[in-house]
């Protein structure tokens, strides 16, 4: 089973709202990722968690706040977003966060619209 | 810095063979992944190469030359469902950091 699930599938929010995106995997993977993808562009890495610790933050604005409550769950808390933050947010997981080739498996994404 | 170059668009005929090239310049290179992404869907893993040479998986093959910073994805016996974007993604560093190329949109025609 290589399934990564994400909720919600779609989210519309105002610029003053606070919302959260959720990601879950039950493959025993110890690395989890958040990507942002704009239309007709490739995914852009935002954050990497390795063994539940934040290991990479790609200079993401603080209005995006990741959280990894346990090895199976990854959240992305959103606050005071801008319309240009509208995009598809993809979660991925892989076996381990260390060196080596770890295939990343992606969830279906959350399509976010900021009004 | 990171630089990944692949063609923006390609077209091919059902049943034919197509080769999608990717050149890259990345720091700390450890290997290269290819992903397929249908419009509005998540990327799905196709292949990865760590060593130079050809990796074959059914109708898909991927080649890597580390010294030339070059890879290609070969798709045989094309089917209409192969119409998608194909993302070249060098992998670098100790934290499984994937940097995606802009992607090649492949259109397969009858």
mmCIF file of C-alpha atoms in Angstrom:
data_model
loop_
_atom_site.group_PDB
_atom_site.id
_atom_site.type_symbol
_atom_site.label_atom_id
_atom_site.label_comp_id
_atom_site.label_asym_id
_atom_site.label_seq_id
_atom_site.Cartn_x
_atom_site.Cartn_y
_atom_site.Cartn_z
ATOM 1 C CA UNK A 1 0.000 0.000 0.000
ATOM 2 C CA UNK A 2 1.525 3.306 -1.093
ATOM 3 C CA UNK A 3 -1.312 5.581 -0.074
ATOM 4 C CA UNK A 4 -0.988 9.068 1.269
ATOM 5 C CA UNK A 5 -4.286 10.741 2.132
ATOM 6 C CA UNK A 6 -4.988 14.454 2.350
ATOM 7 C CA UNK A 7 -7.936 16.414 3.651
ATOM 8 C CA UNK A 8 -9.741 18.457 2.632
ATOM 9 C CA UNK A 9 -9.674 18.007 -1.154
ATOM 10 C CA UNK A 10 -10.759 21.582 -1.708
ATOM 11 C CA UNK A 11 -10.577 24.599 0.578
ATOM 12 C CA UNK A 12 -11.735 28.159 0.070
ATOM 13 C CA UNK A 13 -10.689 30.683 2.682
ATOM 14 C CA UNK A 14 -10.574 34.409 3.248
ATOM 15 C CA UNK A 15 -7.391 36.285 3.983
ATOM 16 C CA UNK A 16 -8.273 36.592 7.670
ATOM 17 C CA UNK A 17 -9.184 32.938 8.198
ATOM 18 C CA UNK A 18 -7.187 30.257 9.961
ATOM 19 C CA UNK A 19 -7.364 26.785 8.496
ATOM 20 C CA UNK A 20 -5.344 23.576 8.491
ATOM 21 C CA UNK A 21 -4.447 21.008 5.865
ATOM 22 C CA UNK A 22 -3.982 17.426 6.985
ATOM 23 C CA UNK A 23 -1.913 14.572 5.604
ATOM 24 C CA UNK A 24 -1.725 10.971 6.764
ATOM 25 C CA UNK A 25 0.264 7.894 5.786
ATOM 26 C CA UNK A 26 0.375 4.401 7.267
ATOM 27 C CA UNK A 27 3.361 3.046 5.389
ATOM 28 C CA UNK A 28 5.743 3.446 8.299
ATOM 29 C CA UNK A 29 7.533 6.250 6.484
ATOM 30 C CA UNK A 30 9.654 8.530 8.654
ATOM 31 C CA UNK A 31 9.985 11.483 6.274
ATOM 32 C CA UNK A 32 7.107 13.703 5.225
ATOM 33 C CA UNK A 33 6.974 16.696 2.906
ATOM 34 C CA UNK A 34 4.833 19.645 1.923
ATOM 35 C CA UNK A 35 4.939 20.964 -1.649
ATOM 36 C CA UNK A 36 3.145 23.830 -3.317
ATOM 37 C CA UNK A 37 2.162 23.588 -6.976
ATOM 38 C CA UNK A 38 0.812 26.415 -9.099
ATOM 39 C CA UNK A 39 -0.977 25.718 -12.373
ATOM 40 C CA UNK A 40 1.307 24.405 -15.119
ATOM 41 C CA UNK A 41 4.318 24.597 -12.807
ATOM 42 C CA UNK A 42 6.237 21.809 -11.070
ATOM 43 C CA UNK A 43 5.842 21.123 -7.354
ATOM 44 C CA UNK A 44 7.996 23.359 -5.141
ATOM 45 C CA UNK A 45 9.300 21.995 -1.877
ATOM 46 C CA UNK A 46 8.164 23.874 1.222
ATOM 47 C CA UNK A 47 9.030 21.741 4.257
ATOM 48 C CA UNK A 48 10.608 18.402 5.099
ATOM 49 C CA UNK A 49 10.101 16.512 8.345
ATOM 50 C CA UNK A 50 12.485 13.717 9.172
ATOM 51 C CA UNK A 51 11.703 11.533 12.189
ATOM 52 C CA UNK A 52 9.125 14.106 13.255
ATOM 53 C CA UNK A 53 11.630 16.944 13.298
ATOM 54 C CA UNK A 54 11.645 19.813 10.832
ATOM 55 C CA UNK A 55 14.766 19.346 8.709
ATOM 56 C CA UNK A 56 14.143 21.686 5.777
ATOM 57 C CA UNK A 57 12.238 24.952 5.549
ATOM 58 C CA UNK A 58 12.625 26.414 2.071
ATOM 59 C CA UNK A 59 12.289 30.010 3.277
ATOM 60 C CA UNK A 60 8.533 29.691 3.455
ATOM 61 C CA UNK A 61 6.611 32.722 4.853
ATOM 62 C CA UNK A 62 5.524 32.366 8.457
ATOM 63 C CA UNK A 63 1.856 32.440 7.483
ATOM 64 C CA UNK A 64 2.461 28.746 6.693
ATOM 65 C CA UNK A 65 3.176 26.734 9.824
ATOM 66 C CA UNK A 66 3.894 22.993 9.598
ATOM 67 C CA UNK A 67 3.350 20.521 12.386
ATOM 68 C CA UNK A 68 4.162 16.839 12.687
ATOM 69 C CA UNK A 69 2.224 15.440 15.688
ATOM 70 C CA UNK A 70 3.458 11.897 15.093
ATOM 71 C CA UNK A 71 5.163 9.808 12.446
ATOM 72 C CA UNK A 72 1.928 9.241 10.509
ATOM 73 C CA UNK A 73 0.498 12.741 10.484
ATOM 74 C CA UNK A 74 1.539 16.045 8.987
ATOM 75 C CA UNK A 75 -0.397 19.283 9.235
ATOM 76 C CA UNK A 76 -0.012 22.641 7.547
ATOM 77 C CA UNK A 77 -1.572 25.508 9.469
ATOM 78 C CA UNK A 78 -2.597 28.507 7.389
ATOM 79 C CA UNK A 79 -3.143 32.033 8.670
ATOM 80 C CA UNK A 80 -3.479 35.398 6.976
ATOM 81 C CA UNK A 81 -2.860 33.997 3.517
ATOM 82 C CA UNK A 82 -2.737 36.058 0.341
ATOM 83 C CA UNK A 83 -4.581 35.374 -2.931
ATOM 84 C CA UNK A 84 -1.257 34.418 -4.542
ATOM 85 C CA UNK A 85 -1.069 31.506 -2.094
ATOM 86 C CA UNK A 86 -3.872 29.825 -4.020
ATOM 87 C CA UNK A 87 -2.412 26.565 -5.326
ATOM 88 C CA UNK A 88 -2.453 22.797 -5.038
ATOM 89 C CA UNK A 89 -0.762 21.717 -1.809
ATOM 90 C CA UNK A 90 0.770 18.293 -2.019
ATOM 91 C CA UNK A 91 1.922 16.084 0.809
ATOM 92 C CA UNK A 92 4.426 13.292 0.255
ATOM 93 C CA UNK A 93 6.176 10.692 2.360
ATOM 94 C CA UNK A 94 9.220 8.469 2.019
ATOM 95 C CA UNK A 95 10.859 5.730 3.991
ATOM 96 C CA UNK A 96 13.573 7.725 5.702
ATOM 97 C CA UNK A 97 14.910 11.230 5.722
ATOM 98 C CA UNK A 98 18.589 10.389 5.596
ATOM 99 C CA UNK A 99 20.946 10.006 2.689
ATOM 100 C CA UNK A 100 19.988 7.567 0.007
ATOM 101 C CA UNK A 101 17.354 7.250 -2.621
ATOM 102 C CA UNK A 102 13.939 7.289 -0.971
ATOM 103 C CA UNK A 103 11.018 7.294 -3.325
ATOM 104 C CA UNK A 104 8.493 9.949 -2.392
ATOM 105 C CA UNK A 105 4.829 8.996 -2.636
ATOM 106 C CA UNK A 106 2.388 11.828 -3.081
ATOM 107 C CA UNK A 107 -1.098 12.377 -1.782
ATOM 108 C CA UNK A 108 -3.878 13.692 -4.058
ATOM 109 C CA UNK A 109 -3.423 17.230 -2.806
ATOM 110 C CA UNK A 110 -5.606 19.991 -1.402
ATOM 111 C CA UNK A 111 -6.683 22.646 -3.864
ATOM 112 C CA UNK A 112 -6.634 25.910 -1.939
ATOM 113 C CA UNK A 113 -8.311 29.116 -3.039
ATOM 114 C CA UNK A 114 -7.679 32.297 -1.072
ATOM 115 C CA UNK A 115 -10.213 35.053 -1.633
ATOM 116 C CA UNK B 1 22.568 26.591 -7.863
ATOM 117 C CA UNK B 2 20.091 24.268 -9.490
ATOM 118 C CA UNK B 3 19.289 24.169 -13.184
ATOM 119 C CA UNK B 4 17.058 21.538 -14.801
ATOM 120 C CA UNK B 5 16.150 21.656 -18.464
ATOM 121 C CA UNK B 6 13.565 19.540 -20.265
ATOM 122 C CA UNK B 7 11.376 20.243 -23.326
ATOM 123 C CA UNK B 8 8.131 22.023 -22.556
ATOM 124 C CA UNK B 9 5.898 20.029 -24.862
ATOM 125 C CA UNK B 10 6.060 16.936 -27.051
ATOM 126 C CA UNK B 11 3.553 15.122 -29.224
ATOM 127 C CA UNK B 12 3.588 11.518 -30.353
ATOM 128 C CA UNK B 13 1.375 8.921 -31.970
ATOM 129 C CA UNK B 14 -0.293 6.026 -30.210
ATOM 130 C CA UNK B 15 1.890 2.912 -30.432
ATOM 131 C CA UNK B 16 5.074 4.891 -31.076
ATOM 132 C CA UNK B 17 8.176 5.459 -28.932
ATOM 133 C CA UNK B 18 9.069 8.811 -27.400
ATOM 134 C CA UNK B 19 12.184 9.960 -25.557
ATOM 135 C CA UNK B 20 12.015 12.832 -23.083
ATOM 136 C CA UNK B 21 15.407 14.367 -22.313
ATOM 137 C CA UNK B 22 16.520 16.110 -19.168
ATOM 138 C CA UNK B 23 19.769 17.928 -18.452
ATOM 139 C CA UNK B 24 20.608 19.128 -14.993
ATOM 140 C CA UNK B 25 23.155 20.968 -12.916
ATOM 141 C CA UNK B 26 22.671 20.443 -9.209
ATOM 142 C CA UNK B 27 24.838 20.427 -6.128
ATOM 143 C CA UNK B 28 25.240 17.245 -4.106
ATOM 144 C CA UNK B 29 23.672 15.038 -6.772
ATOM 145 C CA UNK B 30 22.682 11.562 -5.530
ATOM 146 C CA UNK B 31 20.348 10.321 -8.226
ATOM 147 C CA UNK B 32 17.430 11.235 -10.444
ATOM 148 C CA UNK B 33 13.700 10.474 -10.341
ATOM 149 C CA UNK B 34 11.054 10.599 -13.041
ATOM 150 C CA UNK B 35 7.433 11.231 -12.121
ATOM 151 C CA UNK B 36 4.268 11.260 -14.201
ATOM 152 C CA UNK B 37 1.538 13.766 -13.440
ATOM 153 C CA UNK B 38 -1.884 13.840 -15.056
ATOM 154 C CA UNK B 39 -3.648 17.188 -15.005
ATOM 155 C CA UNK B 40 -5.140 17.936 -11.595
ATOM 156 C CA UNK B 41 -3.659 14.818 -10.019
ATOM 157 C CA UNK B 42 -0.673 14.034 -7.803
ATOM 158 C CA UNK B 43 2.697 13.047 -9.276
ATOM 159 C CA UNK B 44 3.224 9.295 -9.434
ATOM 160 C CA UNK B 45 6.620 7.636 -9.277
ATOM 161 C CA UNK B 46 7.937 6.119 -12.507
ATOM 162 C CA UNK B 47 11.630 5.400 -12.037
ATOM 163 C CA UNK B 48 14.876 6.431 -10.463
ATOM 164 C CA UNK B 49 18.523 6.124 -11.458
ATOM 165 C CA UNK B 50 21.481 6.259 -9.125
ATOM 166 C CA UNK B 51 24.197 4.728 -11.295
ATOM 167 C CA UNK B 52 24.955 5.388 -14.930
ATOM 168 C CA UNK B 53 23.003 3.269 -17.368
ATOM 169 C CA UNK B 54 19.544 2.148 -18.293
ATOM 170 C CA UNK B 55 16.790 1.060 -15.919
ATOM 171 C CA UNK B 56 13.863 -0.727 -17.540
ATOM 172 C CA UNK B 57 10.371 -1.088 -16.063
ATOM 173 C CA UNK B 58 7.877 -2.469 -18.527
ATOM 174 C CA UNK B 59 7.039 0.139 -21.174
ATOM 175 C CA UNK B 60 9.156 2.754 -19.388
ATOM 176 C CA UNK B 61 12.940 3.009 -19.297
ATOM 177 C CA UNK B 62 15.164 5.672 -17.827
ATOM 178 C CA UNK B 63 18.801 6.414 -18.556
ATOM 179 C CA UNK B 64 21.355 8.380 -16.584
ATOM 180 C CA UNK B 65 24.794 9.767 -17.358
ATOM 181 C CA UNK B 66 26.167 11.407 -14.220
ATOM 182 C CA UNK B 67 29.261 12.766 -15.954
ATOM 183 C CA UNK B 68 27.140 14.521 -18.581
ATOM 184 C CA UNK B 69 24.365 15.632 -16.244
ATOM 185 C CA UNK B 70 21.892 13.980 -18.576
ATOM 186 C CA UNK B 71 18.923 11.659 -18.281
ATOM 187 C CA UNK B 72 16.120 10.515 -20.509
ATOM 188 C CA UNK B 73 12.807 8.751 -20.079
ATOM 189 C CA UNK B 74 11.830 6.373 -22.864
ATOM 190 C CA UNK B 75 8.190 5.446 -23.310
ATOM 191 C CA UNK B 76 7.379 2.559 -25.639
ATOM 192 C CA UNK B 77 4.107 1.402 -27.179
ATOM 193 C CA UNK B 78 2.489 4.694 -26.331
ATOM 194 C CA UNK B 79 -1.094 4.687 -25.146
ATOM 195 C CA UNK B 80 -3.554 7.541 -24.950
ATOM 196 C CA UNK B 81 -3.401 7.376 -21.156
ATOM 197 C CA UNK B 82 0.285 8.300 -21.337
ATOM 198 C CA UNK B 83 -0.771 11.866 -22.153
ATOM 199 C CA UNK B 84 0.513 13.659 -19.061
ATOM 200 C CA UNK B 85 3.345 15.795 -17.747
ATOM 201 C CA UNK B 86 6.645 14.064 -17.067
ATOM 202 C CA UNK B 87 8.780 15.571 -14.352
ATOM 203 C CA UNK B 88 12.529 15.135 -14.142
ATOM 204 C CA UNK B 89 13.688 15.430 -10.528
ATOM 205 C CA UNK B 90 17.335 15.270 -9.487
ATOM 206 C CA UNK B 91 17.787 14.220 -5.908
ATOM 207 C CA UNK B 92 20.452 15.788 -3.760
ATOM 208 C CA UNK B 93 21.703 16.243 -0.272
ATOM 209 C CA UNK B 94 21.227 14.169 2.822
ATOM 210 C CA UNK B 95 17.562 14.962 3.274
ATOM 211 C CA UNK B 96 16.002 13.447 0.160
ATOM 212 C CA UNK B 97 15.555 16.843 -1.420
ATOM 213 C CA UNK B 98 13.842 16.595 -4.798
ATOM 214 C CA UNK B 99 14.028 19.538 -7.158
ATOM 215 C CA UNK B 100 11.555 19.185 -9.995
ATOM 216 C CA UNK B 101 12.139 20.364 -13.519
ATOM 217 C CA UNK B 102 9.374 22.346 -15.205
ATOM 218 C CA UNK B 103 7.994 19.163 -16.744
ATOM 219 C CA UNK B 104 7.343 17.987 -20.276
ATOM 220 C CA UNK B 105 3.707 17.872 -21.373
ATOM 221 C CA UNK B 106 3.274 14.871 -23.644
ATOM 222 C CA UNK B 107 0.241 14.621 -25.909
ATOM 223 C CA UNK B 108 -0.433 11.214 -27.470
ATOM 224 C CA UNK B 109 -2.615 11.266 -30.577
ATOM 225 C CA UNK B 110 -4.452 8.364 -32.257
#
